[in-house]
Short mmCIF file of C-alpha atoms in Angstrom, two decimals:
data_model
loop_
_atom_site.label_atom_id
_atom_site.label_comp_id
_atom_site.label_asym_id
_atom_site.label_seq_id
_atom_site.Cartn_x
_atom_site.Cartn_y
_atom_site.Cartn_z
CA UNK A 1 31.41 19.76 12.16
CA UNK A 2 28.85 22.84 12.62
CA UNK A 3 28.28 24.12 16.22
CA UNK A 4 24.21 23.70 15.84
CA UNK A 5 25.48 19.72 16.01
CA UNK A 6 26.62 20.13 19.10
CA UNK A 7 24.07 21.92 20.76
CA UNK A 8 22.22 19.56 22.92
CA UNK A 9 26.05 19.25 24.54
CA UNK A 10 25.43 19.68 28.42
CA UNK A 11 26.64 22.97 30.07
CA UNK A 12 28.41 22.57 33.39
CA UNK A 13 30.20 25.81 33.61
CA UNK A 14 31.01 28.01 36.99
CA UNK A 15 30.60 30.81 35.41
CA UNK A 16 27.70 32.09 32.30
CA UNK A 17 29.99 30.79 28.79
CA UNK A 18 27.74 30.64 25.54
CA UNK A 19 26.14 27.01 25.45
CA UNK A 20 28.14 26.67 22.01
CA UNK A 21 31.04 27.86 23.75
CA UNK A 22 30.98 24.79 26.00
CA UNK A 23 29.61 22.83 23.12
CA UNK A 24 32.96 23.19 20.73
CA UNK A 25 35.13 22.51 23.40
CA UNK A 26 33.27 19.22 24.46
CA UNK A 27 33.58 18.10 21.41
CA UNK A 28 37.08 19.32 20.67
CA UNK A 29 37.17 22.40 18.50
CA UNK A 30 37.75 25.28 20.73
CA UNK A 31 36.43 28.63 19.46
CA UNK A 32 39.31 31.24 18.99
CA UNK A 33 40.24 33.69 22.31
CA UNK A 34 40.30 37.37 21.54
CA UNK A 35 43.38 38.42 20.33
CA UNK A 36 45.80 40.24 22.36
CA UNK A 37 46.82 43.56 21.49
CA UNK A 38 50.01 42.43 19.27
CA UNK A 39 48.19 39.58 17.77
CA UNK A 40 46.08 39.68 14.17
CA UNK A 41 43.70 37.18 14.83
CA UNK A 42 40.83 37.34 11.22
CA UNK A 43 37.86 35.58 11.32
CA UNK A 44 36.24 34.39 7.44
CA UNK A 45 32.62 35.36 7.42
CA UNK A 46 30.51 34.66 4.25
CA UNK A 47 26.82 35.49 4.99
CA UNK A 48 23.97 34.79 2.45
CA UNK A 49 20.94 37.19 4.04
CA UNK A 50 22.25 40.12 5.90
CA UNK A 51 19.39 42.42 4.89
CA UNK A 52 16.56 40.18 6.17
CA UNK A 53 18.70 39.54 9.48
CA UNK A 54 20.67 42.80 9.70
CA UNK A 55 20.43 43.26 13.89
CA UNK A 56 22.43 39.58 14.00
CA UNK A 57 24.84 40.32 11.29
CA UNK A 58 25.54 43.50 12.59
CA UNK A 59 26.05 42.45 16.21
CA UNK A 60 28.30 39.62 14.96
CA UNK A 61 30.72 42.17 12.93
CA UNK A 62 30.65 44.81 15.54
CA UNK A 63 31.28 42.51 18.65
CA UNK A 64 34.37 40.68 16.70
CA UNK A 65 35.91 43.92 15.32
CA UNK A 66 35.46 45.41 18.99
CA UNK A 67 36.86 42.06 20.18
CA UNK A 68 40.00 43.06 18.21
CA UNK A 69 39.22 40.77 15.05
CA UNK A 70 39.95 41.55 11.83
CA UNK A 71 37.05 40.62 9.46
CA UNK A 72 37.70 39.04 5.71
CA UNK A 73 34.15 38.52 4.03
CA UNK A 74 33.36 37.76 0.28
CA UNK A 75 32.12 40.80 -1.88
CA UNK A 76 28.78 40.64 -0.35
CA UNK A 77 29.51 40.05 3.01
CA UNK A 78 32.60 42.84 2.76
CA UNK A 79 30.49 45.15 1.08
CA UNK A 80 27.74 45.20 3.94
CA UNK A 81 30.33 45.93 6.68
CA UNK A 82 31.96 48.45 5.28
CA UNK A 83 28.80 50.34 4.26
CA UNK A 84 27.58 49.59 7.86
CA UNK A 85 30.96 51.24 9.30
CA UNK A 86 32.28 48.18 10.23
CA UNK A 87 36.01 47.41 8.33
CA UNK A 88 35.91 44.06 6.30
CA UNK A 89 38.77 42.93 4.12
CA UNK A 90 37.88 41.35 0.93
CA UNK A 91 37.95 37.57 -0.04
CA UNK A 92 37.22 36.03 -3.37
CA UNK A 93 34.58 32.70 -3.63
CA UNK A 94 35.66 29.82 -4.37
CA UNK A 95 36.19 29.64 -8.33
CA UNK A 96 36.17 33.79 -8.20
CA UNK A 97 39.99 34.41 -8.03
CA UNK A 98 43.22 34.30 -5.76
CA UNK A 99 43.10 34.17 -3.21
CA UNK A 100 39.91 32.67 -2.21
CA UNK A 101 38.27 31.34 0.70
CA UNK A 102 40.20 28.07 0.47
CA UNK A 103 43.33 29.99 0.33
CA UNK A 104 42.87 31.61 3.28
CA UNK A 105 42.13 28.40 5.30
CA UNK A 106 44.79 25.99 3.88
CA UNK A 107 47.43 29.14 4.68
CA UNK A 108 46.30 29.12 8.43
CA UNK A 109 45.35 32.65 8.09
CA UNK A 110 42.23 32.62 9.96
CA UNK A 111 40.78 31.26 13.00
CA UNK A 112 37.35 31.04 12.53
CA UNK A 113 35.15 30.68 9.99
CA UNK A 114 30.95 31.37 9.48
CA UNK A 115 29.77 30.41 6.18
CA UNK A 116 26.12 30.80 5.55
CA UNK A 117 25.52 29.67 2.23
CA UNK A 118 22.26 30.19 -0.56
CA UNK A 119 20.79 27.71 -2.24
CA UNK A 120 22.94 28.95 -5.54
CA UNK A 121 25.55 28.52 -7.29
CA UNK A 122 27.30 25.14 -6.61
CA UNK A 123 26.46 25.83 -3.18
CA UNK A 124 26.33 22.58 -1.74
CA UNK A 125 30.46 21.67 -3.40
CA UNK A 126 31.42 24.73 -2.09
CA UNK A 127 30.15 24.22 1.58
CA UNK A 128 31.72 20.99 1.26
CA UNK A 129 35.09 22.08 0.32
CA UNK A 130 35.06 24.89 2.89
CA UNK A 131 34.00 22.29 5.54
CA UNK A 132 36.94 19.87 4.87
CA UNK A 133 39.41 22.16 4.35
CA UNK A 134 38.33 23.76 7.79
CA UNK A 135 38.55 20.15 9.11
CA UNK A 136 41.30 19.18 8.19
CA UNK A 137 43.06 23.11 9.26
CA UNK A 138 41.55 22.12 13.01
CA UNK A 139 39.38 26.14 12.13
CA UNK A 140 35.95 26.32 13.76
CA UNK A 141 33.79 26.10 11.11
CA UNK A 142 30.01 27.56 11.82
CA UNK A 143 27.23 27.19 9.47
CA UNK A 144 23.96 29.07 10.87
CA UNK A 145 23.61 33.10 11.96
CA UNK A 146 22.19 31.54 15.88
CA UNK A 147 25.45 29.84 15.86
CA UNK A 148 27.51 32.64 14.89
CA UNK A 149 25.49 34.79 17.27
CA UNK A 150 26.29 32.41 20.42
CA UNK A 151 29.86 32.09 19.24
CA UNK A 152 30.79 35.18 19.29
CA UNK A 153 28.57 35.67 22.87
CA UNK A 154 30.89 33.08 23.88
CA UNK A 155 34.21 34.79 22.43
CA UNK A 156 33.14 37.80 24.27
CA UNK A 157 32.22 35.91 27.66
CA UNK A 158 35.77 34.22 28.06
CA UNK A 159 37.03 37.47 26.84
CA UNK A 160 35.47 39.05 30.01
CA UNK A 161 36.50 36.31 32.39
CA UNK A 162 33.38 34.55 32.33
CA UNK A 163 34.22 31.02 31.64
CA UNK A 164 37.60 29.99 29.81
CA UNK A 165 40.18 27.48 30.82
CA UNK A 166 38.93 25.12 33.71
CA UNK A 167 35.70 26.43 34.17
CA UNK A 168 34.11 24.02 32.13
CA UNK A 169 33.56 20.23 32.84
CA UNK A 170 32.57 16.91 31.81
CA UNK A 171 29.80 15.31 33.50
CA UNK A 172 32.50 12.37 34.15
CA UNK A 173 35.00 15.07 35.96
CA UNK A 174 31.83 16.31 37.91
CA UNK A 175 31.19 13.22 38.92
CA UNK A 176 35.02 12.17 39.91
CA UNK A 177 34.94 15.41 42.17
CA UNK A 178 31.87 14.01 43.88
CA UNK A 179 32.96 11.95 47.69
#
């Protein structure tokens, strides 16, 4: 399920946390925490216009690799970072080669994935089969840039001890806490 689904998911948090932040872990897909210093956390991005929205792709790539991420994109997507200055390992499409972006899901090897698909290709059986495998691998699976952009606000706000464990609630825990 996309985070834009869960948008409209009420925010009770003690602290600012991204609205889609609170939003995955309402609904029970918690966005990956920064990865400690020993830990190689990568993040699958696939991104269909990065010229026409180049501040937002830019801030999502920069943020994760400064969040300690390593980045795996298709050719496109990998090609953009690293002529932007901004390290992206390469992934093959579905269909393009081993491993592909199905590999890298069903072999746990990343923890989050943003997939903005054209309307090419067999876009539409791809998106699918990315979606399922990343259900059925319990990854975060994000399908618009405003999503990526507020998940990665939110990886960065827990990551600066603005929200995280406990700090978010239900409106039935709010109301339990209420005498």
């Amino acid at each position: 399920m996309a985070l834009r689904s869960r948008a409209k998911t009420v925010r009770w948090a003690v602290f600012s946390e991204s609205p889609s932040s609170c939003a995955a872990k309402a609904a029970g897909s918690e966005l990956p925490h920064a990865p400690a210093a020993w830990e190689n956390k990568k993040v699958l991005i696939s991104l269909s216009n990065k010229e026409g929205q180049k501040e937002q792709v830019l801030f999502i790539g920069k943020t994760l690799a400064s969040l300690g991420f390593t980045l795996i994109g298709t050719k496109g997507t990998a090609d953009f970072y690293n002529a932007n200055g901004i390290k992206c390992e390469f992934v093959n499409k579905i269909g393009g080669g081993r491993p592909d972006v199905i590999d890298v899901i069903l072999n746990k090897e990343v923890c989050l994935v943003i997939n903005t698909p054209k309307a090419k290709r067999n876009y539409a059986e791809d998106r699918k089969t990315i979606r399922k495998a990343c259900l059925k691998y319990k990854v975060p699976y994000i399908t618009t840039l405003a999503g990526a952009v507020a998940a990665v606000q939110g990886i960065e706000a827990v990551k600066g001890g603005h929200g995280g464990e406990g700090s978010v609630k239900s409106l039935q825990e709010y109301h339990a806490l209420i005498k």
